[in-house]
């Protein structure tokens, strides 16, 4: 229990750092110095000190959504099992707690009465609908024996693809975009400022960190090797961001189809018990 | 137990009513929904309230029936009263069409059920359910399959199982909101009860392949229902398709229970039945909540078309929070019973994955994927339902009147309280459901870690409110128009319902060859064929007395020949 609480505390503390590290790694890979890995903390501090600007005539849903998004991110951090323990994953709770936070933000976006937000909400809901099946299948497959099998690799690959969408990364979304029409996750938060925005950004960082930890835990090994896998996944995320261009919106479903297939393969391989080593 | 025994030569007319553990969760659903529906209908005409009460009584009668005659009598009364409710606004053309297709499907289904029960009774030599259940193990395999298929068509069509659902999206919305709440919230569950009754007692054990096929049909049907729900722009049609989705989910769980029983995996069967029971109660509560909420929306806004709704947070100041609770439950989000139901159902399939039975494991994997897709699509659907329907700005010129606190509000509050209460503390209904599961499968099933998870997830809104309080203490709070790249912010700058679901429509266009649903197109062509055939066979009814006399003589001759 104490180990678990400690893990939650670490996760909550380093989540913005993770975002900064990926950004700075990506910049290095592109041959520019990039911002410091600590920049997200400075951004959060700056936002927390600012006042907020609200659109006219928004409802309570708009006011409460960033808080609910952040609250669900904290619950998500709790639902990630302790690294090294044999505690089972609660696939459906993880998927639906993710959905809870997203629901709040999507509703808030639709309350803001601009097409940009509506468009972002529609795309977010669509990709969430497509991402749920591979996510649940991949997480569920951990109940089957064969953590060191080829199946584990398939599963982790599936969840990595879903993570790219969940983390609003290239090739599905682009966190750095300044063009409203291409925003998905950023578009949802377009009307937020000050502490609202700080909550959204922090919660997004926690969600991303929790999902990367989950993906690392699905890979073979435990303890130290999980941490190694985690670092590898962070690097892989940066490399994908560096290497690929954003996909056309209607090419993204094929990516989700691939993830679903991989998750199915993961289950099939585990069922048949083919071991890699 | 109430019993009216007919003379021995007419034993098929035995009327027996008794309560059984299997019916208990369905009766509980009825007990939750009926007070709310009756309270909400106090505003409408007395005739309608009376019909609703009678309808509720017939639903209870089906659940209590313990003989073939009693069951069919109650079933047909239920069909009749529900048809009267569907046709309440008979003066509208689309209502008449919906009523006709409902009546036809309902009667074909009832004939199938009658055939299945009659075959069972003929085999057992007695027509009480107890006698039939005792004789069930000795039913020959081909007869058993025939009965199972007949029951599937009969109960599946009533429950709105894809592809026998085509009548539902027009029939349920045609009825008044209070009636839709009972139709979708309870009657569909009663049809699922019928299938469970046949599969678990009257004709048990069903072959394993039937259970597996049922699980797959249910899961995929759920996903298809959710897909069509996400594409609708009319709030009542959205709810009707969402009911089709939930019927699929419930029947998927039932299929898992059948298959697990057939493989001798009673503990998995118990998990599946527990999940089914919980899902029935959860769906009954949140779907009737949403239908009653939709009634309030239509009354305030004068339309059920999302493209003309929006901005109802201020006018529906009492109903809006309850509708939000219903939407969250329909999207299976934490803090509501929808989450708990989804959790239990997926757990059943996860256990099937590790059961060591390859066929069951593969089917479970596919069903889990289908259920996850369904819940993802339900998310998109109900984000649209509330986001476009209630939030933002009104999309038409109609000025909505602010609502008053009245009995509808009380009904909505009651249902919301149930939805949230058993969402946070699912163990509250556990004791009763556990007893029912034990009686049906012979094994105990527990909630596992669900109460713990439900409570942890309930922290999300609490933490959320704390965080919002922190935001409210910002240095300054200013108001500015929404950013629309400098163009004026009007109601036209908002996103529309059609635009919201356009990406889903485009992505799944592969699965949908035409804009019209394949099942509906097929049903239309069958109806056209039946009409053509009827027109051609009309010549036998020439309308001349001599012809009819000839028929009578011919008929008498046939009878004499048969009885010789």
Coordinates of C-alpha atoms in Angstrom, one line a residue, chain B residues 10-562:
Chain B
X10 CA -57.5 -29.3 -20.8
X11 CA -54.4 -29.2 -18.7
X12 CA -52.8 -26.7 -21.2
X13 CA -55.2 -24.1 -19.8
X14 CA -53.7 -24.3 -16.3
X15 CA -53.2 -20.8 -14.9
X16 CA -50.3 -20.7 -12.5
X17 CA -48.5 -17.6 -11.1
X18 CA -45.6 -17.7 -8.6
X19 CA -42.5 -15.7 -7.9
X20 CA -39.2 -17.1 -8.9
X21 CA -35.6 -16.1 -8.2
X22 CA -34.9 -15.6 -11.9
X23 CA -37.7 -13.0 -12.2
X24 CA -36.7 -11.1 -9.1
X25 CA -34.2 -8.7 -10.6
X26 CA -36.6 -7.9 -13.4
X27 CA -39.4 -7.2 -10.8
X28 CA -36.9 -5.0 -9.0
X29 CA -36.4 -3.0 -12.2
X30 CA -40.1 -2.7 -12.5
X31 CA -40.4 -1.5 -8.9
X32 CA -37.8 1.2 -9.5
X33 CA -39.2 2.4 -12.8
X34 CA -42.9 2.3 -12.3
X35 CA -43.3 4.8 -9.5
X36 CA -41.2 7.3 -11.5
X37 CA -43.2 6.7 -14.7
X38 CA -46.6 7.0 -12.9
X39 CA -45.5 10.2 -11.1
X40 CA -44.3 11.7 -14.3
X41 CA -47.6 10.8 -16.1
X42 CA -49.7 12.7 -13.6
X43 CA -49.6 15.6 -15.9
X44 CA -51.1 13.7 -18.8
X45 CA -54.6 12.5 -19.3
X46 CA -56.0 10.0 -16.9
X47 CA -56.5 7.5 -19.6
X48 CA -52.8 7.4 -20.3
X49 CA -51.9 7.0 -16.6
X50 CA -54.4 4.2 -16.4
X51 CA -52.9 2.5 -19.5
X52 CA -49.4 2.8 -18.0
X53 CA -50.6 1.2 -14.7
X54 CA -52.2 -1.7 -16.6
X55 CA -49.1 -2.1 -18.7
X56 CA -47.0 -2.3 -15.6
X57 CA -49.4 -4.9 -14.2
X58 CA -49.1 -7.0 -17.4
X59 CA -45.3 -6.8 -17.2
X60 CA -45.4 -8.1 -13.7
X61 CA -47.8 -10.8 -14.8
X62 CA -45.3 -12.1 -17.4
X63 CA -42.7 -12.2 -14.7
X64 CA -44.9 -14.1 -12.3
X65 CA -46.4 -16.5 -14.9
X66 CA -45.5 -20.2 -14.2
X67 CA -47.5 -22.0 -16.8
X68 CA -47.7 -21.8 -20.6
X69 CA -51.2 -20.5 -20.7
X70 CA -50.5 -17.9 -18.0
X71 CA -47.4 -16.8 -19.7
X72 CA -48.9 -16.4 -23.2
X73 CA -52.0 -14.7 -21.8
X74 CA -49.8 -12.2 -19.9
X75 CA -47.4 -11.8 -22.8
X76 CA -50.2 -11.0 -25.3
X77 CA -51.9 -8.6 -22.9
X78 CA -48.5 -6.9 -22.5
X79 CA -48.2 -6.7 -26.3
X80 CA -51.7 -5.4 -26.6
X81 CA -51.4 -2.6 -24.0
X82 CA -47.9 -1.7 -25.2
X83 CA -49.4 -1.4 -28.8
X84 CA -52.1 0.9 -27.4
X85 CA -49.3 3.1 -25.8
X86 CA -47.3 3.1 -29.0
X87 CA -50.4 4.2 -30.9
X88 CA -51.4 6.9 -28.4
X89 CA -51.0 9.6 -31.1
X90 CA -52.8 7.6 -33.7
X91 CA -53.7 10.7 -35.7
X92 CA -50.1 11.0 -36.9
X93 CA -49.1 9.0 -39.9
X94 CA -45.7 7.9 -38.7
X95 CA -47.2 6.7 -35.5
X96 CA -49.7 4.5 -37.5
X97 CA -46.8 3.0 -39.5
X98 CA -44.7 2.4 -36.4
X99 CA -47.7 0.8 -34.7
X100 CA -48.3 -1.5 -37.7
X101 CA -44.8 -2.8 -37.9
X102 CA -44.6 -3.2 -34.1
X103 CA -47.9 -5.2 -34.1
X104 CA -46.7 -7.5 -36.9
X105 CA -43.3 -8.2 -35.4
X106 CA -44.9 -8.6 -32.0
X107 CA -47.4 -11.2 -33.2
X108 CA -44.9 -13.1 -35.3
X109 CA -42.7 -13.2 -32.2
X110 CA -45.6 -14.3 -30.0
X111 CA -46.3 -17.2 -32.4
X112 CA -42.7 -18.3 -32.2
X113 CA -42.8 -18.2 -28.4
X114 CA -46.1 -20.1 -28.4
X115 CA -44.7 -22.7 -30.6
X116 CA -41.6 -23.1 -28.4
X117 CA -43.6 -23.4 -25.2
X118 CA -46.2 -25.7 -26.8
X119 CA -43.4 -28.1 -28.0
X120 CA -41.9 -28.1 -24.5
X121 CA -45.3 -28.7 -23.0
X122 CA -46.1 -31.5 -25.4
X123 CA -42.8 -33.2 -24.6
X124 CA -43.4 -32.9 -20.9
X125 CA -47.0 -33.8 -21.1
X126 CA -47.9 -31.0 -18.7
X127 CA -48.1 -27.3 -19.2
X128 CA -46.9 -25.8 -15.9
X129 CA -43.3 -24.5 -16.0
X130 CA -42.3 -26.7 -13.1
X131 CA -43.3 -29.8 -14.9
X132 CA -41.6 -28.6 -18.1
X133 CA -38.5 -27.8 -16.2
X134 CA -38.4 -31.3 -14.7
X135 CA -38.7 -32.9 -18.1
X136 CA -36.2 -30.5 -19.7
X137 CA -33.1 -32.8 -19.5
X138 CA -34.8 -35.5 -21.6
X139 CA -35.7 -33.2 -24.5
X140 CA -34.1 -34.7 -27.7
X141 CA -31.3 -32.6 -29.2
X142 CA -33.0 -31.6 -32.5
X143 CA -36.1 -30.5 -30.6
X144 CA -34.0 -28.6 -28.2
X145 CA -32.3 -26.6 -30.9
X146 CA -35.6 -25.9 -32.6
X147 CA -37.1 -24.6 -29.4
X148 CA -34.0 -22.5 -28.7
X149 CA -34.2 -20.9 -32.2
X150 CA -37.9 -20.3 -31.9
X151 CA -37.4 -18.7 -28.5
X152 CA -34.5 -16.6 -29.9
X153 CA -36.7 -15.2 -32.7
X154 CA -39.7 -14.7 -30.4
X155 CA -37.9 -13.0 -27.5
X156 CA -35.1 -11.5 -29.5
X157 CA -37.5 -9.6 -31.8
X158 CA -39.3 -8.2 -28.8
X159 CA -36.0 -7.3 -27.1
X160 CA -34.8 -5.5 -30.2
X161 CA -31.8 -7.9 -30.8
X162 CA -30.0 -6.9 -34.0
X163 CA -31.0 -7.8 -36.8
X164 CA -34.6 -8.1 -35.5
X165 CA -34.6 -4.6 -34.1
X166 CA -35.9 -2.6 -37.2
X167 CA -39.3 -1.8 -35.7
X168 CA -37.9 -0.4 -32.5
X169 CA -36.4 2.9 -33.5
X170 CA -39.8 4.0 -34.9
X171 CA -42.1 2.4 -32.3
X172 CA -40.5 3.5 -29.0
X173 CA -40.1 7.2 -29.9
X174 CA -43.7 7.2 -31.2
X175 CA -45.1 6.5 -27.8
X176 CA -45.4 9.3 -25.1
X177 CA -42.2 9.7 -23.1
X178 CA -43.6 8.0 -20.0
X179 CA -44.6 4.9 -22.1
X180 CA -41.2 4.9 -23.8
X181 CA -39.6 4.8 -20.4
X182 CA -41.5 1.6 -19.6
X183 CA -41.1 0.1 -23.1
X184 CA -37.3 0.6 -23.2
X185 CA -36.5 0.4 -19.6
X186 CA -38.5 -2.6 -18.7
X187 CA -40.3 -4.4 -21.6
X188 CA -37.0 -5.1 -23.4
X189 CA -35.7 -6.6 -20.2
X190 CA -38.8 -8.7 -19.8
X191 CA -38.1 -10.2 -23.3
X192 CA -34.5 -11.0 -22.2
X193 CA -36.1 -12.6 -19.1
X194 CA -38.1 -14.8 -21.4
X195 CA -35.0 -16.0 -23.2
X196 CA -33.3 -16.6 -19.9
X197 CA -36.3 -18.6 -18.7
X198 CA -36.2 -20.9 -21.7
X199 CA -32.5 -21.3 -21.7
X200 CA -31.8 -21.7 -18.0
X201 CA -34.9 -23.7 -16.9
X202 CA -37.5 -24.8 -19.4
X203 CA -35.1 -26.2 -22.1
X204 CA -31.8 -26.4 -20.2
X205 CA -29.1 -27.2 -21.0
X206 CA -28.8 -25.5 -24.4
X207 CA -25.9 -26.6 -26.6
X208 CA -22.6 -24.7 -26.0
X209 CA -22.5 -23.5 -29.6
X210 CA -25.9 -21.8 -29.1
X211 CA -24.6 -19.9 -26.1
X212 CA -21.4 -18.9 -27.9
X213 CA -23.3 -17.7 -31.0
X214 CA -25.7 -15.8 -28.7
X215 CA -22.8 -14.0 -27.0
X216 CA -21.3 -13.0 -30.3
X217 CA -24.6 -11.9 -31.8
X218 CA -25.3 -9.9 -28.6
X219 CA -21.9 -8.3 -28.5
X220 CA -21.8 -7.4 -32.2
X221 CA -25.5 -6.3 -32.1
X222 CA -24.6 -4.0 -29.2
X223 CA -21.9 -2.4 -31.2
X224 CA -24.2 -2.0 -34.3
X225 CA -26.9 -0.5 -32.1
X226 CA -24.3 1.9 -30.6
X227 CA -23.1 2.8 -34.1
X228 CA -26.6 3.7 -35.3
X229 CA -27.3 5.5 -32.0
X230 CA -24.3 7.7 -32.6
X231 CA -25.6 8.7 -36.1
X232 CA -29.1 9.9 -35.0
X233 CA -30.1 13.5 -34.6
X234 CA -33.4 12.9 -32.9
X235 CA -33.1 12.5 -29.1
X236 CA -35.8 9.8 -28.8
X237 CA -34.3 7.8 -31.7
X238 CA -30.9 8.1 -30.1
X239 CA -32.4 6.6 -26.9
X240 CA -34.2 3.9 -28.9
X241 CA -31.0 2.8 -30.6
X242 CA -29.2 3.0 -27.3
X243 CA -31.8 0.5 -26.0
X244 CA -30.9 -1.8 -28.9
X245 CA -27.3 -1.5 -27.9
X246 CA -28.1 -2.4 -24.3
X247 CA -30.3 -5.3 -25.3
X248 CA -27.3 -6.6 -27.3
X249 CA -25.1 -6.3 -24.2
X250 CA -27.6 -8.1 -22.0
X251 CA -28.1 -10.9 -24.5
X252 CA -24.3 -11.2 -24.8
X253 CA -24.1 -11.8 -21.1
X254 CA -26.9 -14.3 -21.3
X255 CA -25.2 -16.1 -24.1
X256 CA -22.1 -16.3 -22.0
X257 CA -24.1 -17.8 -19.1
X258 CA -25.6 -20.4 -21.5
X259 CA -22.3 -21.4 -22.9
X260 CA -20.6 -21.5 -19.5
X261 CA -23.4 -23.8 -18.2
X262 CA -23.0 -26.1 -21.2
X263 CA -19.2 -26.3 -20.6
X264 CA -19.8 -27.0 -16.9
X265 CA -18.1 -23.7 -15.9
X266 CA -20.8 -22.7 -13.4
X267 CA -18.7 -20.0 -11.7
X268 CA -18.5 -18.1 -14.9
X269 CA -22.2 -18.7 -15.5
X270 CA -22.8 -17.1 -12.1
X271 CA -20.6 -14.1 -12.9
X272 CA -22.5 -13.7 -16.2
X273 CA -25.9 -13.9 -14.6
X274 CA -24.9 -11.4 -11.9
X275 CA -23.7 -9.0 -14.6
X276 CA -26.9 -9.5 -16.6
X277 CA -29.1 -8.9 -13.5
X278 CA -27.2 -5.8 -12.6
X279 CA -27.2 -4.5 -16.1
X280 CA -31.0 -5.0 -16.3
X281 CA -31.6 -2.9 -13.2
X282 CA -29.0 -0.3 -14.3
X283 CA -30.4 0.1 -17.8
X284 CA -33.9 0.2 -16.5
X285 CA -33.1 3.1 -14.2
X286 CA -31.0 5.2 -16.6
X287 CA -33.0 4.6 -19.7
X288 CA -36.3 5.5 -18.1
X289 CA -34.5 8.6 -16.6
X290 CA -33.4 9.6 -20.1
X291 CA -36.7 9.0 -21.7
X292 CA -38.5 11.1 -19.0
X293 CA -35.8 13.7 -19.4
X294 CA -36.4 13.7 -23.2
X295 CA -40.0 14.3 -22.4
X296 CA -39.1 17.4 -20.4
X297 CA -36.8 18.6 -23.3
X298 CA -39.6 18.1 -25.9
X299 CA -42.1 19.9 -23.7
X300 CA -39.8 22.9 -23.0
X301 CA -38.3 23.2 -26.5
X302 CA -41.1 21.9 -28.7
X303 CA -38.8 19.6 -30.7
X304 CA -36.8 16.5 -30.3
X305 CA -34.4 17.3 -33.1
X306 CA -30.9 18.1 -31.9
X307 CA -30.3 20.5 -34.7
X308 CA -32.9 22.8 -33.1
X309 CA -32.0 22.3 -29.5
X310 CA -29.2 23.6 -27.3
X311 CA -28.9 26.2 -24.5
X312 CA -31.4 24.4 -22.2
X313 CA -29.3 24.6 -19.1
X314 CA -31.1 27.7 -17.9
X315 CA -34.6 26.8 -19.0
X316 CA -34.5 23.2 -17.8
X317 CA -32.8 24.2 -14.6
X318 CA -34.1 21.2 -12.6
X319 CA -34.1 18.5 -15.2
X320 CA -30.7 19.3 -16.8
X321 CA -28.5 17.9 -14.0
X322 CA -30.6 14.7 -14.0
X323 CA -30.3 14.3 -17.8
X324 CA -26.6 14.7 -17.4
X325 CA -26.5 11.9 -14.9
X326 CA -28.5 9.7 -17.3
X327 CA -26.1 10.6 -20.2
X328 CA -23.1 9.7 -18.0
X329 CA -24.7 6.4 -17.1
X330 CA -25.6 5.6 -20.7
X331 CA -21.9 6.3 -21.6
X332 CA -21.0 3.8 -18.8
X333 CA -19.0 6.5 -16.9
X334 CA -17.9 6.0 -13.3
X335 CA -20.1 7.3 -10.4
X336 CA -23.1 5.8 -12.2
X337 CA -24.6 2.4 -12.4
X338 CA -23.7 2.2 -16.1
X339 CA -20.0 1.9 -15.1
X340 CA -20.7 -0.9 -12.6
X341 CA -22.8 -2.8 -15.1
X342 CA -20.2 -2.5 -17.9
X343 CA -17.5 -3.6 -15.4
X344 CA -19.4 -6.7 -14.3
X345 CA -20.2 -7.7 -17.9
X346 CA -16.6 -7.4 -19.1
X347 CA -15.4 -9.2 -16.0
X348 CA -17.6 -12.2 -17.0
X349 CA -16.0 -12.3 -20.4
X350 CA -12.5 -11.8 -19.0
X351 CA -13.0 -14.9 -16.9
X352 CA -14.2 -16.8 -20.0
X353 CA -10.9 -15.8 -21.6
X354 CA -9.0 -17.7 -19.0
X355 CA -11.4 -20.6 -18.8
X356 CA -9.2 -22.9 -20.9
X357 CA -12.0 -23.6 -23.4
X358 CA -10.6 -22.4 -26.7
X359 CA -14.0 -21.7 -28.4
X360 CA -15.3 -19.8 -25.4
X361 CA -12.0 -17.8 -25.1
X362 CA -12.0 -16.7 -28.7
X363 CA -15.6 -15.7 -28.6
X364 CA -14.9 -13.8 -25.3
X365 CA -12.1 -11.9 -27.0
X366 CA -14.3 -10.8 -29.9
X367 CA -17.2 -9.9 -27.6
X368 CA -14.9 -7.8 -25.3
X369 CA -13.7 -5.9 -28.4
X370 CA -17.4 -5.4 -29.5
X371 CA -18.4 -4.3 -26.0
X372 CA -15.5 -1.8 -25.9
X373 CA -16.4 -0.4 -29.3
X374 CA -20.0 -0.1 -28.2
X375 CA -19.1 1.8 -25.0
X376 CA -16.8 4.0 -27.0
X377 CA -19.6 4.8 -29.5
X378 CA -22.0 5.3 -26.6
X379 CA -19.5 7.9 -25.3
X380 CA -19.7 9.8 -28.5
X381 CA -23.5 9.4 -28.7
X382 CA -24.2 10.8 -25.3
X383 CA -21.5 13.5 -25.5
X384 CA -23.5 14.7 -28.5
X385 CA -26.9 14.2 -26.7
X386 CA -26.0 16.4 -23.9
X387 CA -23.4 18.7 -25.5
X388 CA -25.5 19.6 -28.5
X389 CA -28.9 19.2 -27.0
X390 CA -28.5 21.0 -23.7
X391 CA -25.3 23.1 -23.8
X392 CA -24.2 26.1 -25.9
X393 CA -26.9 28.3 -27.4
X394 CA -30.4 27.6 -28.6
X395 CA -30.3 26.6 -32.3
X396 CA -33.8 27.9 -33.3
X397 CA -36.0 30.9 -32.6
X398 CA -38.4 29.0 -30.3
X399 CA -38.3 30.5 -26.8
X400 CA -38.3 27.8 -24.2
X401 CA -40.3 28.4 -21.0
X402 CA -38.4 27.9 -17.7
X403 CA -39.6 24.8 -16.1
X404 CA -41.2 24.6 -12.7
X405 CA -40.4 22.1 -9.9
X406 CA -43.1 19.5 -10.2
X407 CA -43.7 15.7 -10.1
X408 CA -41.6 15.1 -13.2
X409 CA -38.7 16.6 -11.3
X410 CA -39.3 14.3 -8.4
X411 CA -39.5 11.3 -10.8
X412 CA -36.2 12.3 -12.4
X413 CA -34.6 12.9 -9.0
X414 CA -35.7 9.4 -7.8
X415 CA -34.2 7.7 -10.8
X416 CA -31.0 9.7 -10.7
X417 CA -30.6 8.8 -7.0
X418 CA -30.8 5.1 -7.9
X419 CA -28.4 5.5 -10.8
X420 CA -25.8 7.3 -8.6
X421 CA -26.4 5.2 -5.5
X422 CA -25.9 1.8 -7.1
X423 CA -23.1 3.3 -9.1
X424 CA -21.2 4.3 -6.0
X425 CA -22.3 1.4 -3.8
X426 CA -23.2 -1.5 -6.1
X427 CA -23.2 -3.9 -3.1
X428 CA -26.5 -2.4 -2.0
X429 CA -28.4 -4.5 -4.5
X430 CA -25.9 -7.4 -4.2
X431 CA -27.6 -9.4 -1.5
X432 CA -30.8 -9.9 -3.5
X433 CA -29.0 -10.4 -6.8
X434 CA -26.6 -12.9 -5.2
X435 CA -29.5 -15.0 -3.9
X436 CA -31.1 -14.9 -7.4
X437 CA -27.8 -15.9 -9.0
X438 CA -27.3 -18.7 -6.5
X439 CA -30.8 -20.1 -7.1
X440 CA -30.3 -19.9 -10.9
X441 CA -26.8 -21.3 -11.3
X442 CA -26.2 -23.0 -7.9
X443 CA -23.0 -21.0 -7.3
X444 CA -22.4 -17.7 -5.5
X445 CA -21.0 -14.8 -7.4
X446 CA -19.4 -11.8 -5.7
X447 CA -18.9 -8.3 -6.9
X448 CA -15.1 -8.7 -6.6
X449 CA -13.3 -5.4 -6.4
X450 CA -16.1 -3.5 -7.9
X451 CA -17.3 -1.7 -4.7
X452 CA -13.7 -0.6 -4.1
X453 CA -13.2 0.6 -7.7
X454 CA -16.6 2.4 -7.7
X455 CA -15.7 4.3 -4.6
X456 CA -12.2 5.3 -5.8
X457 CA -13.7 6.4 -9.1
X458 CA -16.3 8.4 -7.2
X459 CA -13.4 10.5 -5.9
X460 CA -13.0 12.0 -9.3
X461 CA -15.9 14.4 -9.0
X462 CA -15.0 15.2 -5.4
X463 CA -11.4 16.1 -6.4
X464 CA -12.9 17.9 -9.4
X465 CA -15.0 20.1 -7.2
X466 CA -12.0 20.9 -5.0
X467 CA -10.0 21.8 -8.1
X468 CA -12.8 24.0 -9.4
X469 CA -13.0 25.8 -6.0
X470 CA -9.3 26.5 -6.5
X471 CA -10.0 28.0 -9.9
X472 CA -12.8 30.1 -8.5
X473 CA -10.2 31.8 -6.3
X474 CA -8.3 33.1 -9.3
X475 CA -6.9 36.5 -9.1
X476 CA -9.4 37.9 -11.6
X477 CA -12.3 36.5 -13.6
X478 CA -13.1 38.3 -16.9
X479 CA -15.6 37.6 -19.6
X480 CA -14.9 37.8 -23.3
X481 CA -16.6 36.5 -26.4
X482 CA -15.7 33.0 -27.6
X483 CA -12.7 33.0 -30.1
X484 CA -14.0 32.4 -33.6
X485 CA -11.2 34.0 -35.5
X486 CA -12.8 37.3 -35.3
X487 CA -16.1 36.4 -36.9
X488 CA -19.3 37.2 -34.9
X489 CA -20.3 34.5 -32.3
X490 CA -23.8 33.5 -33.3
X491 CA -25.8 30.3 -32.8
X492 CA -24.7 29.4 -36.3
X493 CA -21.1 29.4 -35.2
X494 CA -21.8 26.3 -33.1
X495 CA -21.2 22.8 -34.3
X496 CA -24.3 20.8 -35.4
X497 CA -25.3 17.3 -34.4
X498 CA -24.8 16.0 -38.0
X499 CA -21.3 17.5 -38.2
X500 CA -20.5 16.0 -34.8
X501 CA -21.1 12.5 -35.9
X502 CA -19.9 12.9 -39.5
X503 CA -16.4 11.4 -38.9
X504 CA -18.0 8.3 -37.4
X505 CA -20.5 8.1 -40.3
X506 CA -17.6 8.4 -42.8
X507 CA -15.3 5.9 -41.0
X508 CA -18.0 3.2 -40.7
X509 CA -19.4 3.9 -44.2
X510 CA -17.7 0.6 -45.2
X511 CA -20.0 -1.3 -42.9
X512 CA -23.1 0.6 -44.1
X513 CA -23.7 0.2 -47.8
X514 CA -26.5 2.7 -47.9
X515 CA -27.9 5.4 -45.8
X516 CA -30.8 3.3 -44.9
X517 CA -30.2 0.5 -42.4
X518 CA -29.9 -2.9 -44.1
X519 CA -32.2 -4.5 -41.6
X520 CA -34.9 -1.9 -42.2
X521 CA -34.5 -2.2 -46.0
X522 CA -34.8 -6.0 -45.7
X523 CA -37.9 -5.7 -43.5
X524 CA -39.4 -3.3 -46.1
X525 CA -38.8 -5.8 -48.9
X526 CA -40.4 -8.6 -46.9
X527 CA -43.4 -6.4 -46.1
X528 CA -43.7 -5.5 -49.8
X529 CA -43.5 -9.2 -50.8
X530 CA -46.2 -10.1 -48.2
X531 CA -48.4 -7.4 -49.5
X532 CA -48.0 -8.6 -53.1
X533 CA -48.7 -12.2 -52.1
X534 CA -51.8 -11.1 -50.1
X535 CA -53.1 -9.2 -53.2
X536 CA -52.6 -12.3 -55.4
X537 CA -54.3 -14.7 -52.9
X538 CA -57.2 -12.3 -52.5
X539 CA -58.9 -14.1 -55.5
X540 CA -59.9 -17.0 -53.2
X541 CA -62.1 -14.5 -51.3
X542 CA -64.3 -13.9 -54.2
X543 CA -67.1 -12.5 -52.0
X544 CA -69.7 -14.9 -53.4
X545 CA -71.7 -17.1 -50.9
X546 CA -71.5 -20.2 -53.1
X547 CA -67.7 -20.1 -53.1
X548 CA -67.6 -19.9 -49.3
X549 CA -70.1 -22.8 -49.0
X550 CA -67.9 -24.8 -51.3
X551 CA -64.9 -24.0 -49.0
X552 CA -66.9 -25.1 -46.0
X553 CA -67.9 -28.4 -47.5
X554 CA -64.3 -29.0 -48.6
X555 CA -63.1 -28.2 -45.1
X556 CA -65.6 -30.6 -43.6
X557 CA -64.5 -33.3 -45.9
X558 CA -60.8 -32.7 -45.0
X559 CA -61.7 -33.0 -41.3
X560 CA -63.7 -36.2 -41.8
X561 CA -60.8 -37.6 -43.8
X562 CA -58.3 -36.7 -41.1

